[in-house]
PDB file of C-alpha atoms and ligand atoms in Angstrom:
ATOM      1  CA  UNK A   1       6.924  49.841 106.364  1.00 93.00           C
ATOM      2  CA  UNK A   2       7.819  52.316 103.970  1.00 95.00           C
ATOM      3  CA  UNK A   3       7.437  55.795 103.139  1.00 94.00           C
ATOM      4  CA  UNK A   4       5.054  54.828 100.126  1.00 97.00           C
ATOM      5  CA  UNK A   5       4.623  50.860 101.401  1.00 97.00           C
ATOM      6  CA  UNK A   6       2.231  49.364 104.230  1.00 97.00           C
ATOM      7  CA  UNK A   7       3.490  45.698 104.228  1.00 98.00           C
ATOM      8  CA  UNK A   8       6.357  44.498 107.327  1.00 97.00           C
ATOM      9  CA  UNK A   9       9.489  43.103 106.689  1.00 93.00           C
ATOM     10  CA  UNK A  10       8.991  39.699 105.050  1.00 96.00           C
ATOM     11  CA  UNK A  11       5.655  40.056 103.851  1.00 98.00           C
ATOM     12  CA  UNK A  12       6.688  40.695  99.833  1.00 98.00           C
ATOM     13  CA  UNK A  13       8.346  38.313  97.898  1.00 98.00           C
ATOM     14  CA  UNK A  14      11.706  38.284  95.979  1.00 98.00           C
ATOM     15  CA  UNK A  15       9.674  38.012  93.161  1.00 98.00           C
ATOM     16  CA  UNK A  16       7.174  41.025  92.014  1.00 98.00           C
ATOM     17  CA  UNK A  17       5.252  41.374  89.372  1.00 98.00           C
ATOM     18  CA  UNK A  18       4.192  45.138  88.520  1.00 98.00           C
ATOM     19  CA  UNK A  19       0.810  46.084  86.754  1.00 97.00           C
ATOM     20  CA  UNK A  20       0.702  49.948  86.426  1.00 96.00           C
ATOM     21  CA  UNK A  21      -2.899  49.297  87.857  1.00 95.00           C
ATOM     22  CA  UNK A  22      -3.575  48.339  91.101  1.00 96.00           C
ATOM     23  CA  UNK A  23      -6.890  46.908  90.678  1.00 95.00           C
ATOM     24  CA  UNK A  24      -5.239  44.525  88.220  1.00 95.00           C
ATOM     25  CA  UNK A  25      -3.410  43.369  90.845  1.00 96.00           C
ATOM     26  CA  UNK A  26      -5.990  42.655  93.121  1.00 97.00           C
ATOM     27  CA  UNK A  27      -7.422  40.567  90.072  1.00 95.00           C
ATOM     28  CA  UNK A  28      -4.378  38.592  89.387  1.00 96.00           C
ATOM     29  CA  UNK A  29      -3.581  38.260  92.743  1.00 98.00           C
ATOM     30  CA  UNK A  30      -6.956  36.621  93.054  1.00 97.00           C
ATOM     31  CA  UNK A  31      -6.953  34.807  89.757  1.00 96.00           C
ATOM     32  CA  UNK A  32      -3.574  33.616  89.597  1.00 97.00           C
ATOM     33  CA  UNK A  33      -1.959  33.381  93.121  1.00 98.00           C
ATOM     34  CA  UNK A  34      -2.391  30.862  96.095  1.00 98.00           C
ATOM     35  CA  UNK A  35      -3.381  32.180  99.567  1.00 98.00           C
ATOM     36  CA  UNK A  36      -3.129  36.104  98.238  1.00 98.00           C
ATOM     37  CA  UNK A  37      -2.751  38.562 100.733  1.00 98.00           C
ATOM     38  CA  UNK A  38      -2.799  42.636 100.714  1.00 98.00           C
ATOM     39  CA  UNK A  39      -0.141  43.729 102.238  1.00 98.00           C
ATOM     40  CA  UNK A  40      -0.352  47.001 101.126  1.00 98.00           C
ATOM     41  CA  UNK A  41      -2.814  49.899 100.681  1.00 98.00           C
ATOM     42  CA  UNK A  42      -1.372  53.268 100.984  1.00 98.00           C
ATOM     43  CA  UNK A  43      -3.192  55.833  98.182  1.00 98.00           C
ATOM     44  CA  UNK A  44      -5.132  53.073  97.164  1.00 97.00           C
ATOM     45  CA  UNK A  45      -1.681  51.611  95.988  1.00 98.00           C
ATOM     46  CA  UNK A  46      -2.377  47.465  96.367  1.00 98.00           C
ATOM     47  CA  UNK A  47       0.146  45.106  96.670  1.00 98.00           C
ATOM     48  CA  UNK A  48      -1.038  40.968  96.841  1.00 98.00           C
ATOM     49  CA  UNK A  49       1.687  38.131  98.271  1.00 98.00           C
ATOM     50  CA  UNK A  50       0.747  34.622  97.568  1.00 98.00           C
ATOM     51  CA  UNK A  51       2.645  31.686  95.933  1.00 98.00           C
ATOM     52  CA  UNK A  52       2.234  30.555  92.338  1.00 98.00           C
ATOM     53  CA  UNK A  53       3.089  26.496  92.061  1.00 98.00           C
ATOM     54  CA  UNK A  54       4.421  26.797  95.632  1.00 98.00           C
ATOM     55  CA  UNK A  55       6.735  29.934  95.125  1.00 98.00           C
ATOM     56  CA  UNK A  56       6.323  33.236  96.961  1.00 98.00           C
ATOM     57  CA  UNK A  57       4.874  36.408  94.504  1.00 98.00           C
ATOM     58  CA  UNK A  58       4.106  40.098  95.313  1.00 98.00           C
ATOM     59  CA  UNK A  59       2.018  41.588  92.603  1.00 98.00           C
ATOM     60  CA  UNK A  60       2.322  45.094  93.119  1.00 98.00           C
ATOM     61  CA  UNK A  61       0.839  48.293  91.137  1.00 98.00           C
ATOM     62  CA  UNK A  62       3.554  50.807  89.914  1.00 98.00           C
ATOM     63  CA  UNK A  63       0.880  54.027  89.026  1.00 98.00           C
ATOM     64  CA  UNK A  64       0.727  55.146  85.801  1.00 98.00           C
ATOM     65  CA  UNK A  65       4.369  56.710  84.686  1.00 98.00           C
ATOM     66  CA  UNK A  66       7.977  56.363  85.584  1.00 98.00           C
ATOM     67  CA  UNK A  67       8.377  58.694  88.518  1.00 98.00           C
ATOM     68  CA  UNK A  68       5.792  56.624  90.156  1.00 98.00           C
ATOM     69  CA  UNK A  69       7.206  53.174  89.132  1.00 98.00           C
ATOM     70  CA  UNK A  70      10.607  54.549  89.905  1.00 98.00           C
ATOM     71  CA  UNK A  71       8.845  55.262  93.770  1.00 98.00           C
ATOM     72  CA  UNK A  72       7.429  51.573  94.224  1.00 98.00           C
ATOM     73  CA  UNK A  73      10.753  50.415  92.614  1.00 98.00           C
ATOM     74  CA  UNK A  74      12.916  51.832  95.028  1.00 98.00           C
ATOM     75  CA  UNK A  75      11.526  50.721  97.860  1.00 98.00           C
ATOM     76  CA  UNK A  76      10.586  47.204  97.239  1.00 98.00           C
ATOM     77  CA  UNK A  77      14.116  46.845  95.858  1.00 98.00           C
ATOM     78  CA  UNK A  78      15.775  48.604  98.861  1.00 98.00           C
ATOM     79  CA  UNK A  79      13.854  48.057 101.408  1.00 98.00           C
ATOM     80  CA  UNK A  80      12.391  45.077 100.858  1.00 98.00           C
ATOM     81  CA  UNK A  81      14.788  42.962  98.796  1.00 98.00           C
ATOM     82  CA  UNK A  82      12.699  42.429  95.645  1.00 98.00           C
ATOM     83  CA  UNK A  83      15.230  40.512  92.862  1.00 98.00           C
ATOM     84  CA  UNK A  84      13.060  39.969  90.075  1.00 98.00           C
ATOM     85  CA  UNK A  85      10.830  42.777  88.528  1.00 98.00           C
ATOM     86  CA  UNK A  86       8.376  41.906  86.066  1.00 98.00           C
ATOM     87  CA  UNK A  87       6.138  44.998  84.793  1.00 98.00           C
ATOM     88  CA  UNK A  88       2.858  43.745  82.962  1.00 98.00           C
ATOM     89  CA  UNK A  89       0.886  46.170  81.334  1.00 96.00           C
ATOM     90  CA  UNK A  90      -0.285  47.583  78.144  1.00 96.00           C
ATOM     91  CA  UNK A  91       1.256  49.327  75.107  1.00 97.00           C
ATOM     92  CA  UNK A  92       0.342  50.842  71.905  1.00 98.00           C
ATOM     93  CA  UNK A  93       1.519  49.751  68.638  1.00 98.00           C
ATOM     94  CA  UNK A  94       3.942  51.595  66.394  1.00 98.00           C
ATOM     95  CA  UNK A  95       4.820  49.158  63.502  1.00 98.00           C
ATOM     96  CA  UNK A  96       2.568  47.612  61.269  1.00 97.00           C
ATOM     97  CA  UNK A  97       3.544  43.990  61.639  1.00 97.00           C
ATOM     98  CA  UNK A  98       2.244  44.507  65.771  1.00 98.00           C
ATOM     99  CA  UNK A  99      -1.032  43.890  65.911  1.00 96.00           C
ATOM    100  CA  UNK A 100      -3.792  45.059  69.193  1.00 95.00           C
ATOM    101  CA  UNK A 101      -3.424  41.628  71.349  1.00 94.00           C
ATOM    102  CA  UNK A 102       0.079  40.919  70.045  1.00 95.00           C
ATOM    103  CA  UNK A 103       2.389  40.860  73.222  1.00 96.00           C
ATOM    104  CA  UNK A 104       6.103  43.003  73.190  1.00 98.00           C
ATOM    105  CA  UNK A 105       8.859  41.429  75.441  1.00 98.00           C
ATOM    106  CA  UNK A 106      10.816  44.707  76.029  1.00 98.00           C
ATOM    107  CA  UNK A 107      14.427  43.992  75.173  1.00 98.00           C
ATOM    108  CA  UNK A 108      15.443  47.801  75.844  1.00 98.00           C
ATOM    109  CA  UNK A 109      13.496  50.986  76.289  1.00 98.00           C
ATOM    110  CA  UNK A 110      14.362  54.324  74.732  1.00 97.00           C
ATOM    111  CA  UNK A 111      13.440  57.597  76.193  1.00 97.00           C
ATOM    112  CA  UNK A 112      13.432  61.582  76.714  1.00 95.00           C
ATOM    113  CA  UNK A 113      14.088  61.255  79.969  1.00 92.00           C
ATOM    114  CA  UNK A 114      13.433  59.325  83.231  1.00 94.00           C
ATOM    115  CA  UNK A 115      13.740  59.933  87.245  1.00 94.00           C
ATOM    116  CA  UNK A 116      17.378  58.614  86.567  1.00 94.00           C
ATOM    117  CA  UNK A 117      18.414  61.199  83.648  1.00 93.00           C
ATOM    118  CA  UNK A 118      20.029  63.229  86.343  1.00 94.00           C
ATOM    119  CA  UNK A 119      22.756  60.745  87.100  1.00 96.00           C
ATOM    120  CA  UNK A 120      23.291  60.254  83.670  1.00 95.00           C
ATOM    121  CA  UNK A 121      24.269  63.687  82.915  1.00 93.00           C
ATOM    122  CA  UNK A 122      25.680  63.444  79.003  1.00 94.00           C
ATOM    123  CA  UNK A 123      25.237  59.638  79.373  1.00 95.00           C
ATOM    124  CA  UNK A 124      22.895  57.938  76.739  1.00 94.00           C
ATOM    125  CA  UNK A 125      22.788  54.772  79.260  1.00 96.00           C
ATOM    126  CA  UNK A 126      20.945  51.865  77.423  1.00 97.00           C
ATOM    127  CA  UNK A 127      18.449  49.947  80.042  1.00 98.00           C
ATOM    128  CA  UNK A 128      17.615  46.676  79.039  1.00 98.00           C
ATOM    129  CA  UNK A 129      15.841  43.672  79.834  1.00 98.00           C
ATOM    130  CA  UNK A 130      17.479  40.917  81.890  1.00 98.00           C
ATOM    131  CA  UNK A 131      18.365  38.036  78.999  1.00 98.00           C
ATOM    132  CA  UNK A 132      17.553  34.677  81.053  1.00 98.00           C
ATOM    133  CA  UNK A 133      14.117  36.664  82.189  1.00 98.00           C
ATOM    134  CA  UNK A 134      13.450  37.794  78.228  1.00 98.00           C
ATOM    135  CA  UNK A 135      14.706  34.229  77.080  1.00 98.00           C
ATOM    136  CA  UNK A 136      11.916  32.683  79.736  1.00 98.00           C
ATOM    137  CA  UNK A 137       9.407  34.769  78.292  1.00 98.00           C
ATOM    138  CA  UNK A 138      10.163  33.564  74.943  1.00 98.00           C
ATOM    139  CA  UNK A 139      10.052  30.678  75.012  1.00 97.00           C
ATOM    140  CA  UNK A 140       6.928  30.415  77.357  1.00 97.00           C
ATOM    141  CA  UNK A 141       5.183  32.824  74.226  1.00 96.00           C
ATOM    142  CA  UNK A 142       6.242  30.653  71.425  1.00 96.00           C
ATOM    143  CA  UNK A 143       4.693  27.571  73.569  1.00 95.00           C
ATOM    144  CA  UNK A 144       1.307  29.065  74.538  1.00 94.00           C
ATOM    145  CA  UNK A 145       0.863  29.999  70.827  1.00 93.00           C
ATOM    146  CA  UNK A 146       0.997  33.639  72.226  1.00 94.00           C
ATOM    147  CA  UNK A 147       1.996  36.506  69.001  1.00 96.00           C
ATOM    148  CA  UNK A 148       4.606  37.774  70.574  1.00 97.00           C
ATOM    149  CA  UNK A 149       7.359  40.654  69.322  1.00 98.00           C
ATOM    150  CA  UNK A 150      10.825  40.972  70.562  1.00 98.00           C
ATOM    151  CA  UNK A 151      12.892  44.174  70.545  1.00 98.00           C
ATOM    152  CA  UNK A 152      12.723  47.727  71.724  1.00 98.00           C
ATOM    153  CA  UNK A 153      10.087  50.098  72.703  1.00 98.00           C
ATOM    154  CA  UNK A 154       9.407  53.521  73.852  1.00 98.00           C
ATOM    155  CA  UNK A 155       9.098  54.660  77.257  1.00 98.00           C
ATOM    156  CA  UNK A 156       7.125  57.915  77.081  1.00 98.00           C
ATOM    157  CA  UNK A 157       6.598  60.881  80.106  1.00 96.00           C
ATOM    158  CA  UNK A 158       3.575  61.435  78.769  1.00 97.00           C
ATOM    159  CA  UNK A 159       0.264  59.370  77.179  1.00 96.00           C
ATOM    160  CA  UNK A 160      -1.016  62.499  75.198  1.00 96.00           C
ATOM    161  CA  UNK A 161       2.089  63.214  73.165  1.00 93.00           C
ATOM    162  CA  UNK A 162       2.692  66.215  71.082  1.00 93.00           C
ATOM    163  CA  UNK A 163       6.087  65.299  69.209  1.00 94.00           C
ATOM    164  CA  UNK A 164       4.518  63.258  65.877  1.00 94.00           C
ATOM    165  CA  UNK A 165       8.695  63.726  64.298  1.00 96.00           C
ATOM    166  CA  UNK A 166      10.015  61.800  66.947  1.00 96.00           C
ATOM    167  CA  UNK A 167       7.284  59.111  67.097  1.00 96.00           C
ATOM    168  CA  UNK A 168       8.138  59.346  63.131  1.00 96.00           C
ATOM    169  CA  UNK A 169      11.800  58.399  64.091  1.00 97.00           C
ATOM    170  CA  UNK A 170      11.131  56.057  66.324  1.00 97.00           C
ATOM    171  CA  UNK A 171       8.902  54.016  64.032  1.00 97.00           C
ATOM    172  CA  UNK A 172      11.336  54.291  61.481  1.00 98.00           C
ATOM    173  CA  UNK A 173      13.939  52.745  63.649  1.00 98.00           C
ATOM    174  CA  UNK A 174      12.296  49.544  64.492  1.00 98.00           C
ATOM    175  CA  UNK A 175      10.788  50.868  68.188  1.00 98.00           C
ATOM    176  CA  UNK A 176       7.787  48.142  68.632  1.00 98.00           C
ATOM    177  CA  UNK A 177       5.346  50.159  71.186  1.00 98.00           C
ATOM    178  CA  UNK A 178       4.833  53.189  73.638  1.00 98.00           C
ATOM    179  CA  UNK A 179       4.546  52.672  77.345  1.00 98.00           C
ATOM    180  CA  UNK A 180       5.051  54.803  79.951  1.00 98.00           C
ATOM    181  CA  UNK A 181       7.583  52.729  82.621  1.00 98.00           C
ATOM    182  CA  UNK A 182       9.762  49.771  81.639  1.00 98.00           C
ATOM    183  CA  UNK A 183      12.723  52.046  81.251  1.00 98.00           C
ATOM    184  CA  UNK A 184      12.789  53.336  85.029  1.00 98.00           C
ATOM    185  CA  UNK A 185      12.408  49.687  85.704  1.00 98.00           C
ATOM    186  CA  UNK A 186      15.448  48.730  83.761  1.00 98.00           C
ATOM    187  CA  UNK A 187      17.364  51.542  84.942  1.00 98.00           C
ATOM    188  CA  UNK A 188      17.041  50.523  88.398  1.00 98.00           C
ATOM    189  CA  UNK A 189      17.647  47.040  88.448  1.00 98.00           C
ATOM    190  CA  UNK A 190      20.827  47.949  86.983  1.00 98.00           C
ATOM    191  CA  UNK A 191      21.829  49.723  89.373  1.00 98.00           C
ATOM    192  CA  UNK A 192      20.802  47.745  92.227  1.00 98.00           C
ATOM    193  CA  UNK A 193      22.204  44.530  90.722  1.00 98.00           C
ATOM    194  CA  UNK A 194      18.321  42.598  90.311  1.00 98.00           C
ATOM    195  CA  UNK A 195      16.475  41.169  87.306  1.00 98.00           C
ATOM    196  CA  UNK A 196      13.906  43.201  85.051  1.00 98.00           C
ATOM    197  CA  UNK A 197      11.711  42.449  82.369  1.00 98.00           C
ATOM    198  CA  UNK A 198       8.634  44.256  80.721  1.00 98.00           C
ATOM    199  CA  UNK A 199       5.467  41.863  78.872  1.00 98.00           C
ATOM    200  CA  UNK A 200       3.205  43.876  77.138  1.00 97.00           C
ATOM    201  CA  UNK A 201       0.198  43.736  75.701  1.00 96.00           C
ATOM    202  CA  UNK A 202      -0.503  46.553  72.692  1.00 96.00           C
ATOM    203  CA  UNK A 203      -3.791  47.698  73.784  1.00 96.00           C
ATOM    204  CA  UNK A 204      -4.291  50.361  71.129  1.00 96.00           C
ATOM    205  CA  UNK A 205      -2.235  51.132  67.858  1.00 97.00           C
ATOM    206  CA  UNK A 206      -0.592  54.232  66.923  1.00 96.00           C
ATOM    207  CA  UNK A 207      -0.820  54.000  63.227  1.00 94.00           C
ATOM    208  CA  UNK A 208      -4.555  52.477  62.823  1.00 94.00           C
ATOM    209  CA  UNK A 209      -6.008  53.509  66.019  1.00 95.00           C
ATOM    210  CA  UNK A 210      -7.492  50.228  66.673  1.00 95.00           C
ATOM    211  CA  UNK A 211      -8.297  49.834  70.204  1.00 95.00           C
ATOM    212  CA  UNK A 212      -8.692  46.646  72.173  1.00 90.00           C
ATOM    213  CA  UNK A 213     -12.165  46.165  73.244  1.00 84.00           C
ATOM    214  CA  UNK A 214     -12.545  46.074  77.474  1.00 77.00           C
ATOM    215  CA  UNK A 215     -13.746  42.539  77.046  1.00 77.00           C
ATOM    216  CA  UNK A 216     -10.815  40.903  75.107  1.00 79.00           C
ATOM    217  CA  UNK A 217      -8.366  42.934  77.970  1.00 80.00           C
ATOM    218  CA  UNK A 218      -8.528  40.653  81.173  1.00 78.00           C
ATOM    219  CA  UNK A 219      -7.905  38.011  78.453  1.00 78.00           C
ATOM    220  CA  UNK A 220      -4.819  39.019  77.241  1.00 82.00           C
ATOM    221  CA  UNK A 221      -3.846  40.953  80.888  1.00 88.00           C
ATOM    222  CA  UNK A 222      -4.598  36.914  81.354  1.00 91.00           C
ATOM    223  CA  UNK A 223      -2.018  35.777  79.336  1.00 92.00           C
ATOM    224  CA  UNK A 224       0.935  38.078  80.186  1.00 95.00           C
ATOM    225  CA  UNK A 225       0.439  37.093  83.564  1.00 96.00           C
ATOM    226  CA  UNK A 226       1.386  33.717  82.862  1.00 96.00           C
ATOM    227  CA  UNK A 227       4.260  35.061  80.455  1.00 97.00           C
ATOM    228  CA  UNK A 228       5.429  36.974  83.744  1.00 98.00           C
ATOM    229  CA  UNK A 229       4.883  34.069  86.207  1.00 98.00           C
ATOM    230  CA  UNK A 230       6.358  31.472  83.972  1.00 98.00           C
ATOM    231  CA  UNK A 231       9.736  33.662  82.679  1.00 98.00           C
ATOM    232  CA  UNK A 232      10.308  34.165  86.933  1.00 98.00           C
ATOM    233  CA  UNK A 233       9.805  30.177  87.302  1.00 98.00           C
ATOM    234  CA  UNK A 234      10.444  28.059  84.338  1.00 97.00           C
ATOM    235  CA  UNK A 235      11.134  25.115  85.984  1.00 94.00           C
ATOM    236  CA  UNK A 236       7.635  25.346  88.092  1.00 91.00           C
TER     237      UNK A 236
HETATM  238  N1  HPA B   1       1.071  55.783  74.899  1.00 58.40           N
HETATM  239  C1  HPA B   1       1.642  55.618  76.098  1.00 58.40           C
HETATM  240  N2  HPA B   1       1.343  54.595  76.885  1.00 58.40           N
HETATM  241  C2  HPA B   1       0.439  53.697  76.439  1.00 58.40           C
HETATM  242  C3  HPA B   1      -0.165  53.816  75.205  1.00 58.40           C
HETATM  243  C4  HPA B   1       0.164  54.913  74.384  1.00 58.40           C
HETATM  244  O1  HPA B   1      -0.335  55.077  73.254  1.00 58.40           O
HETATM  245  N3  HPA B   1      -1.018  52.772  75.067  1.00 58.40           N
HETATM  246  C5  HPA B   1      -0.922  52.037  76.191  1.00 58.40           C
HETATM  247  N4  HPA B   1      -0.038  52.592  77.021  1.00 58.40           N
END
């Protein structure tokens, strides 16, 4: 057990997949996972282990945010020898060739800041993806017929943002989506010498302010789950 963490020694897998909500992972746990287990349920935090084609999983919320990914992180890293990271989750659009149920493989995540910034001190560090994860995820997207976007997003403190110039900026450099996480992610498993990789779904668009309907989300949450489970275990 951990400070934030129910499960014993042994119980999660090298392998994690992180939805920022933990009833999602309860549902793909359930959906997508053999012989699914909670092993954890501290502040309503779940965590699943099963096996997917025979190999052990943990799918594992990370809260909403990077100091709260950068909490569940830590510890399943450190504590309980995660090596592969995969968040899943949603994102909104900022350019107008991503469309709402496109999906984003995160190659690198800008940001203001993130639980790490302090270590950086005048350090612009980079994060990014993990390229045999992100070259999985490709090529499992271009074979399900999946849209799919490649390049970097934006990982945002906060959902209701208040600084339109540098959403204009980042737009106008390229940046594909806004989440709130993968960069914490990134950060870490650079540091800690493990594998990362962010699949999104754009659930909403910046520019148009389109909105995926509810029903069309487990679909898609569907689909990135597959991206995720696939990129960990291509030859599965
Ligand atoms: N901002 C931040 N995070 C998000 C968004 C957004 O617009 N959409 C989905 N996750």
């Amino acid at each position: 057990m951990t400070v934030h963490i129910g499960a014993e020694k042994g119980q999660i897998a090298e392998t994690v997949l992180m939805p920022g909500d933990p009833y999602r992972a309860e549902w793909a746990a359930e959906k997508f996972l053999d012989d699914a287990v909670c092993v954890n349920k501290v502040r309503g935090m779940l965590g699943f282990t099963g096996t997917w084609r025979g190999n052990p999983v943990t799918i594992h919320g990370s809260g909403m945010g990077m100091p709260s990914l950068s909490i569940y992180a830590n510890e399943l890293i450190r504590d309980y020898g995660a090596k592969t990271l995969i968040r899943i989750g949603s994102c909104g659009g900022m350019q107008d060739a991503v469309k709402v149920r496109d999906v984003i493989i995160a190659m690198t995540a800008s940001t203001l800041s993130t639980p790490s910034r302090g270590i950086f001190k005048e350090l612009n560090f980079a994060p990014c993806a993990d390229y045999g994860l992100l070259a999985n995820a490709v090529a499992t997207a271009k074979s399900r017929d999946v849209p799919y976007h490649v390049g970097g997003i934006y990982s945002s403190d906060v959902f209701y943002d208040e600084r339109p110039d540098l959403t204009e900026q980042m737009e106008r450099h390229g940046t594909l989506g806004v989440e709130m996480e993968a960069a914490e992610l990134y950060i870490l498993a650079a540091r800690y010498g493990v594998r990362a990789l962010a699949v999104l779904t754009v659930s909403d668009h910046l520019k148009t302010g389109e909105a995926l309907p509810s029903e069309d989300r487990e679909r898609s949450f569907g689909d990135m789950v597959e991206i995720a489970l696939e990129a960990a275990f291509p030859d599965a």
